[in-house]
Short mmCIF file of C-alpha atoms and ligand atoms in Angstrom, two decimals:
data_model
loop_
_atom_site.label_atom_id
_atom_site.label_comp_id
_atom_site.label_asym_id
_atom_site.label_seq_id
_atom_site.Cartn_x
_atom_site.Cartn_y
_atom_site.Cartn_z
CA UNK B 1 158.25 -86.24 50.63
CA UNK B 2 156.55 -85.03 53.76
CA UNK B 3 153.11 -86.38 53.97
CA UNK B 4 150.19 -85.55 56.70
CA UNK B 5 147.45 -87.78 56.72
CA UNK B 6 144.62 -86.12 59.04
CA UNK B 7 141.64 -89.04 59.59
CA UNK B 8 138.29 -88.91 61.15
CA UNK B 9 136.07 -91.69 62.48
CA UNK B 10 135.55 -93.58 58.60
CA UNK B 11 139.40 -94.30 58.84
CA UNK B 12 138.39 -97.03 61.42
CA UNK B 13 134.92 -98.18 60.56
CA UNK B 14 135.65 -101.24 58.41
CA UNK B 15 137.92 -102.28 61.29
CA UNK B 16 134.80 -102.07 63.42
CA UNK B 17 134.46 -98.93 65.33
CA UNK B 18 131.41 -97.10 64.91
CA UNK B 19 131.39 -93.30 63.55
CA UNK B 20 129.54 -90.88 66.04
CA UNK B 21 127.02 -90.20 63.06
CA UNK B 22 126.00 -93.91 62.82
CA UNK B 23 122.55 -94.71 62.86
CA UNK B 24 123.28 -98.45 63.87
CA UNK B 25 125.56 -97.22 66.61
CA UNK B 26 125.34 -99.61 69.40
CA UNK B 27 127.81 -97.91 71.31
CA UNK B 28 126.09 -94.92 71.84
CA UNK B 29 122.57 -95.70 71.49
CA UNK B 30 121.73 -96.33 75.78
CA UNK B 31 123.81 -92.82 76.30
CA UNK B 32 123.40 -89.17 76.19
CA UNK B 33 126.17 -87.31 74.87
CA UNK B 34 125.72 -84.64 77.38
CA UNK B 35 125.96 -87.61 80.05
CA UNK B 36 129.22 -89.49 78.91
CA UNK B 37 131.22 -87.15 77.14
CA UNK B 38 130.83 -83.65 78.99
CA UNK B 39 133.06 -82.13 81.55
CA UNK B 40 129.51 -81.60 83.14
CA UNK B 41 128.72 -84.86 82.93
CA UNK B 42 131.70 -86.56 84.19
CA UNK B 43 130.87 -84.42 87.43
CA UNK B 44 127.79 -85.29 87.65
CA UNK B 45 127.97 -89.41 87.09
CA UNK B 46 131.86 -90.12 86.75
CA UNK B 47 130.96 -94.05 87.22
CA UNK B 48 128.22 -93.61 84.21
CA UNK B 49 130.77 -91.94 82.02
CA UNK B 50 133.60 -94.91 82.99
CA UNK B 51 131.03 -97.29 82.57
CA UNK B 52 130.75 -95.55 78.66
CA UNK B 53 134.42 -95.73 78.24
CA UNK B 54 135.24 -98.60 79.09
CA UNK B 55 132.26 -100.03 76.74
CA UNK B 56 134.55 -98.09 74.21
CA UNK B 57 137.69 -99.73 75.43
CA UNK B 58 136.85 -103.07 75.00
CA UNK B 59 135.21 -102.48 71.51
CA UNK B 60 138.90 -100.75 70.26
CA UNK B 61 141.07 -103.33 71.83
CA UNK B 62 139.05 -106.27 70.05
CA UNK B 63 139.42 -104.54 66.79
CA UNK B 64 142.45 -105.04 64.42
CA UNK B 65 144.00 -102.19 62.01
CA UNK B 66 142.45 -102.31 58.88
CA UNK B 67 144.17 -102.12 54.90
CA UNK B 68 143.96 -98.29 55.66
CA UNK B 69 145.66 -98.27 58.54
CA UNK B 70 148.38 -100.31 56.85
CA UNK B 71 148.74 -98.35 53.52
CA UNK B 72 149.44 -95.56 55.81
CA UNK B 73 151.99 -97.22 57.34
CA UNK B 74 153.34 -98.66 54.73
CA UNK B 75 153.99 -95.07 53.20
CA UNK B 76 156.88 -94.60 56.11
CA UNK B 77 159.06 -96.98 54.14
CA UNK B 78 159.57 -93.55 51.34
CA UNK B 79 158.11 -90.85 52.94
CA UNK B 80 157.86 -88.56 56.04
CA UNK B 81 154.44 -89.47 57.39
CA UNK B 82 152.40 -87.48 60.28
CA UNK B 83 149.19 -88.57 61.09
CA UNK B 84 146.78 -85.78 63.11
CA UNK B 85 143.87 -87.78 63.77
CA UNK B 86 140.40 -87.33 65.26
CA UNK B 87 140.34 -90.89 66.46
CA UNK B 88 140.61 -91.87 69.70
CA UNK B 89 141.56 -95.58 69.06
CA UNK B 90 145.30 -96.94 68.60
CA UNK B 91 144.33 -98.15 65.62
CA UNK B 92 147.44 -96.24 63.20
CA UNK B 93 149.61 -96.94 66.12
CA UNK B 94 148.82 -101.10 66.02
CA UNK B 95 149.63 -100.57 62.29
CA UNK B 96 152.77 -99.30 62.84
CA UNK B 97 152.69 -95.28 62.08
CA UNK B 98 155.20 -93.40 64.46
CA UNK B 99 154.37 -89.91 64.38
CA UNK B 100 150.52 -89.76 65.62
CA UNK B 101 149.23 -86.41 66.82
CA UNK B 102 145.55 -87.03 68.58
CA UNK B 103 143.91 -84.06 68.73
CA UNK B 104 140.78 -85.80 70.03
CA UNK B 105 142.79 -87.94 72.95
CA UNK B 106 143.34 -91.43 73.21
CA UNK B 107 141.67 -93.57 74.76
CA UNK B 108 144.58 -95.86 76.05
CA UNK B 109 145.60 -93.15 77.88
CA UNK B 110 144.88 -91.32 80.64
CA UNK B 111 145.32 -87.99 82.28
CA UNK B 112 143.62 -87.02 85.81
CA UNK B 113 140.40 -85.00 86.77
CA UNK B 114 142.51 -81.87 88.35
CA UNK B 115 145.23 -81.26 87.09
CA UNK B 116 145.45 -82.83 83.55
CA UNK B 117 148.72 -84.88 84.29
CA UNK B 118 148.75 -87.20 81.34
CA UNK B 119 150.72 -90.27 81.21
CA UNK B 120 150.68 -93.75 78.80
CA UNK B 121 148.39 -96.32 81.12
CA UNK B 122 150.73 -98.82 82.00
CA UNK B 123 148.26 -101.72 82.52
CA UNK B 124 146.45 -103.11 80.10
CA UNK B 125 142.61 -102.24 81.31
CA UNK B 126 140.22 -99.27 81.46
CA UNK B 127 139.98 -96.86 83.95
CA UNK B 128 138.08 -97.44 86.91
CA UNK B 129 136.41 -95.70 89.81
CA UNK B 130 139.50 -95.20 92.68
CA UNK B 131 142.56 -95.53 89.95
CA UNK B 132 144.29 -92.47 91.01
CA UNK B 133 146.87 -90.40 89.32
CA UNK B 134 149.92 -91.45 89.96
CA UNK B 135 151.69 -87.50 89.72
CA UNK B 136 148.57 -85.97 91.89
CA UNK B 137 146.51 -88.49 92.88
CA UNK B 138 143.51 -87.29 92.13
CA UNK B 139 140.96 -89.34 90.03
CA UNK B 140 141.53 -90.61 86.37
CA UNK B 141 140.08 -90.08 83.39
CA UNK B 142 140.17 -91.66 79.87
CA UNK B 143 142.67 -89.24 78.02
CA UNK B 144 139.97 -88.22 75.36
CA UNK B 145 138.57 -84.80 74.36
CA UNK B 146 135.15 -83.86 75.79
CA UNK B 147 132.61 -81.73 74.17
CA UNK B 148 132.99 -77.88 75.13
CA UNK B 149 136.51 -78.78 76.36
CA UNK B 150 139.64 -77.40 74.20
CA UNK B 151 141.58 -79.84 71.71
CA UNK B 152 145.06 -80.86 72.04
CA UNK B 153 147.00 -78.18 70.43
CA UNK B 154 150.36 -78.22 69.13
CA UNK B 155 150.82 -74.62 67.53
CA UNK B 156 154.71 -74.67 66.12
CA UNK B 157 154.69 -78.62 65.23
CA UNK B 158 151.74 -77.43 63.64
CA UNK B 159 153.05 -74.19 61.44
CA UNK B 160 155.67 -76.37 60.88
CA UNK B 161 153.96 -78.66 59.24
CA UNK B 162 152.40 -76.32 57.07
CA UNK B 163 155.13 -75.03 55.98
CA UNK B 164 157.16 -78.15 54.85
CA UNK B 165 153.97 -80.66 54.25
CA UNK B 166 154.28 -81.66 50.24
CA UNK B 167 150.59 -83.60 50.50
CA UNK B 168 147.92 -83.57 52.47
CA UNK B 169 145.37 -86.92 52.74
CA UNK B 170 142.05 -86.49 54.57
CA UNK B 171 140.24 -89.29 55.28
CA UNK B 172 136.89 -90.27 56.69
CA UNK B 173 135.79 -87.40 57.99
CA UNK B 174 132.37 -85.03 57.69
CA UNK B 175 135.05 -81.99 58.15
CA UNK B 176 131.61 -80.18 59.96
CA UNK B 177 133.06 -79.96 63.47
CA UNK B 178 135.68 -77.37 63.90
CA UNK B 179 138.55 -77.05 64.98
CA UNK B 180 138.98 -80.38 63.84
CA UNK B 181 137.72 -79.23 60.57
CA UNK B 182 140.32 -76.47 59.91
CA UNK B 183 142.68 -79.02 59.34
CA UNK B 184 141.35 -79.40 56.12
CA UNK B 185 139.01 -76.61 55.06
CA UNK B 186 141.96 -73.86 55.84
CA UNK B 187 145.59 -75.02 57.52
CA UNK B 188 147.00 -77.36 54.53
CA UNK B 189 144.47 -76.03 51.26
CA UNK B 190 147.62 -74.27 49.82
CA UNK B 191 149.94 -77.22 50.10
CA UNK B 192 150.68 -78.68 46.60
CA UNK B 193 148.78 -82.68 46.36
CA UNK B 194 145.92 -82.68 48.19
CA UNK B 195 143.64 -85.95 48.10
CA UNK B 196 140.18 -86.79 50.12
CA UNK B 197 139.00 -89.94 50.94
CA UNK B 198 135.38 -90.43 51.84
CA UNK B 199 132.17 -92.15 50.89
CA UNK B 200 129.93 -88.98 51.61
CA UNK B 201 132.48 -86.53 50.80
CA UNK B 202 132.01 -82.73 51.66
CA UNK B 203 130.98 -81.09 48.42
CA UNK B 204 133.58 -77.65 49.26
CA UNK B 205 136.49 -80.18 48.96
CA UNK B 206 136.51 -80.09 44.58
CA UNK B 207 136.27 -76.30 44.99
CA UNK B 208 139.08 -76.35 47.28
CA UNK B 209 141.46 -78.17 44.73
CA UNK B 210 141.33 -81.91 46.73
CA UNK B 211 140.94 -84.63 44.43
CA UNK B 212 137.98 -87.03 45.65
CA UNK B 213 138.12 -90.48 45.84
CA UNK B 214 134.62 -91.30 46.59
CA UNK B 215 134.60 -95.03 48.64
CA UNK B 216 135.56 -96.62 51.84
CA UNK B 217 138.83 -96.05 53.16
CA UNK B 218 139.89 -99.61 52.87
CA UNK B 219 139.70 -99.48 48.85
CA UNK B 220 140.11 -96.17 48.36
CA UNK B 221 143.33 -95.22 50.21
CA UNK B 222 145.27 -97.68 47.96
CA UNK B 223 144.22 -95.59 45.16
CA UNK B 224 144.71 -92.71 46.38
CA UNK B 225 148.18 -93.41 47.08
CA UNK B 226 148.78 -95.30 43.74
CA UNK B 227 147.64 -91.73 42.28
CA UNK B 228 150.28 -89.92 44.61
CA UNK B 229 152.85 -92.09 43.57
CA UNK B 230 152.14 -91.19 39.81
CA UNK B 231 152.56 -87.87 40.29
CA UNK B 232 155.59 -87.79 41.65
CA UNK B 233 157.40 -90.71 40.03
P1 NAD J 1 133.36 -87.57 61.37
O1 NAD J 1 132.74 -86.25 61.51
O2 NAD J 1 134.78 -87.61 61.11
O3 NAD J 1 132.41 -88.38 60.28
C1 NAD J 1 132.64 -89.69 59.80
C2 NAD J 1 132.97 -89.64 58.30
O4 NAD J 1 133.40 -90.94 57.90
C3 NAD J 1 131.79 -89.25 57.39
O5 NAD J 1 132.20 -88.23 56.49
C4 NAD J 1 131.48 -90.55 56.64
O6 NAD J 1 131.03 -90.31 55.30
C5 NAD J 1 132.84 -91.21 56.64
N1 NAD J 1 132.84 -92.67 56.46
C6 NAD J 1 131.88 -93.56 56.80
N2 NAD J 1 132.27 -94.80 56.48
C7 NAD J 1 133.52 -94.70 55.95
C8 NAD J 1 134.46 -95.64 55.42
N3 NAD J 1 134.19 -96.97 55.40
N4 NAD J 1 135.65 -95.18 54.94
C9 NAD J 1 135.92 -93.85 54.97
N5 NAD J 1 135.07 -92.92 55.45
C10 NAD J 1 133.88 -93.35 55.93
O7 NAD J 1 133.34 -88.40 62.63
P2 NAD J 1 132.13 -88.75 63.59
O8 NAD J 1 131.83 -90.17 63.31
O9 NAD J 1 131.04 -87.77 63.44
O10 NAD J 1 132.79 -88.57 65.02
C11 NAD J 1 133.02 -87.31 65.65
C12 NAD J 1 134.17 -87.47 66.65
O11 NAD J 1 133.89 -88.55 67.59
C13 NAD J 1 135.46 -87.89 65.99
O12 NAD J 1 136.12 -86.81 65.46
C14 NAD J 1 136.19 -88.57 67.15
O13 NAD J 1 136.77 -87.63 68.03
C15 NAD J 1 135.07 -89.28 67.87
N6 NAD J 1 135.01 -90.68 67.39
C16 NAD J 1 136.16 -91.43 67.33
C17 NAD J 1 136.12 -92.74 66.85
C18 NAD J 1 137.41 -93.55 66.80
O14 NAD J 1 138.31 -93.31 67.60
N7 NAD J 1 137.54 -94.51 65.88
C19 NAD J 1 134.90 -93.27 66.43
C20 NAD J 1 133.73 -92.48 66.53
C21 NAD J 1 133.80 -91.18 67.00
#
């Protein structure tokens, strides 16, 4: 079967990342949005907003891919499995998933202030004031989607998906930020299993046809999955 599994920031919180909407958030709490993740801001401050990432660097590389992560990956030993994620951590990577699509960036790699070469960072640190791009050589930049900036598109992988994908998993996500939130409130709603995963779910998911399983990712991705496998046994 061809699977997507499309995640948001709850996929990674019990390995411990903080969501944005946190209110115990210590990684955003001495920063301004607008300041640290804004084309405007990186203009204004660039050593502010490396100073941000690579706060957010160190917290993801500490971290370890959580039961989630693995029952995802684990699903590659009888299915197709493409993950489009929101996450900016290698988190579903570490686990072992091969076909990760980050819409949102990554944040272990980087692309450059001008020109938007991208390339896989090569050495295991942050980026820092004076790396230059190795293509242009012009300033890098953490590899991650800013606010008011466009999303990494893929349009044909994408209708291809659509067309072929047998289930669709969401997981951890508030589905209130768009694009992003297309994923799941339009692109995949006719495909034929559709399952949700999320403590706080968004109540238009039941009247959409998902079935809910209301809980941490952790324990509830195992279910979800032990459901799936029902179905089509
Ligand atoms: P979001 O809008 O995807 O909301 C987080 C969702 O996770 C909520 O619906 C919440 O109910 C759910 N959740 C909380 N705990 C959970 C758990 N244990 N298991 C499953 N679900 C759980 O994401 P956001 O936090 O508002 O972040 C917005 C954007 O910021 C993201 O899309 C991403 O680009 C970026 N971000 C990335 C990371 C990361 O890379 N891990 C972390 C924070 C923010």
């Amino acid at each position: 079967m061809k699977i997507v599994v499309f995640s948001g920031a709850g996929l990674s919180k019990e390995s411990g990342i903080p969501t944005f909407r946190d209110s115990t958030n210590g990684l955003w709490e001495n920063f301004r949005v607008e300041e640290v993740a804004t084309p405007e801001g990186w203009w204004a401050n660039k050593n502010k907003v490396l100073k941000f990432y690579e706060a957010r660097w160190h917290n993801i590389k500490a971290c370890e891919p959580n039961a989630a992560h693995l029952a995802i990956a684990k699903l590659q030993e009888k299915h197709e499995v493409h993950n489009i994620t929101q996450n900016i951590d290698d988190l579903l990577e570490r686990a072992g998933c091969t076909k990760v699509w980050h819409i949102h960036g990554s944040i272990t790699r980087r692309k450059c202030e001008d020109f938007r070469c991208i390339y896989e960072a090569d050495h295991d640190k942050p980026v820092e004031h004076g790396d230059l791009c190795p293509i242009c050589k012009s300033q890098c930049r953490p590899d991650v989607v800013w606010f008011g900036e466009i999303v990494n598109d893929n349009p044909q992988y994408l209708s291809e998906l659509i067309k072929t994908a047998d289930v669709f998993i969401g997981v951890g996500s508030s589905i209130q930020v768009y694009p992003a939130a297309s994923f799941a409130l339009q692109y995949f709603i006719k495909t034929k299993h559709k399952f949700f995963v999320d403590p706080d779910p968004n109540p238009r998911l039941v009247r959409l046809g998902y079935e809910v399983f209301e809980g941490k990712a952790v324990e509830m991705i195992p279910k979800a999955i032990s459901k799936l496998e029902e179905y089509v046994a």
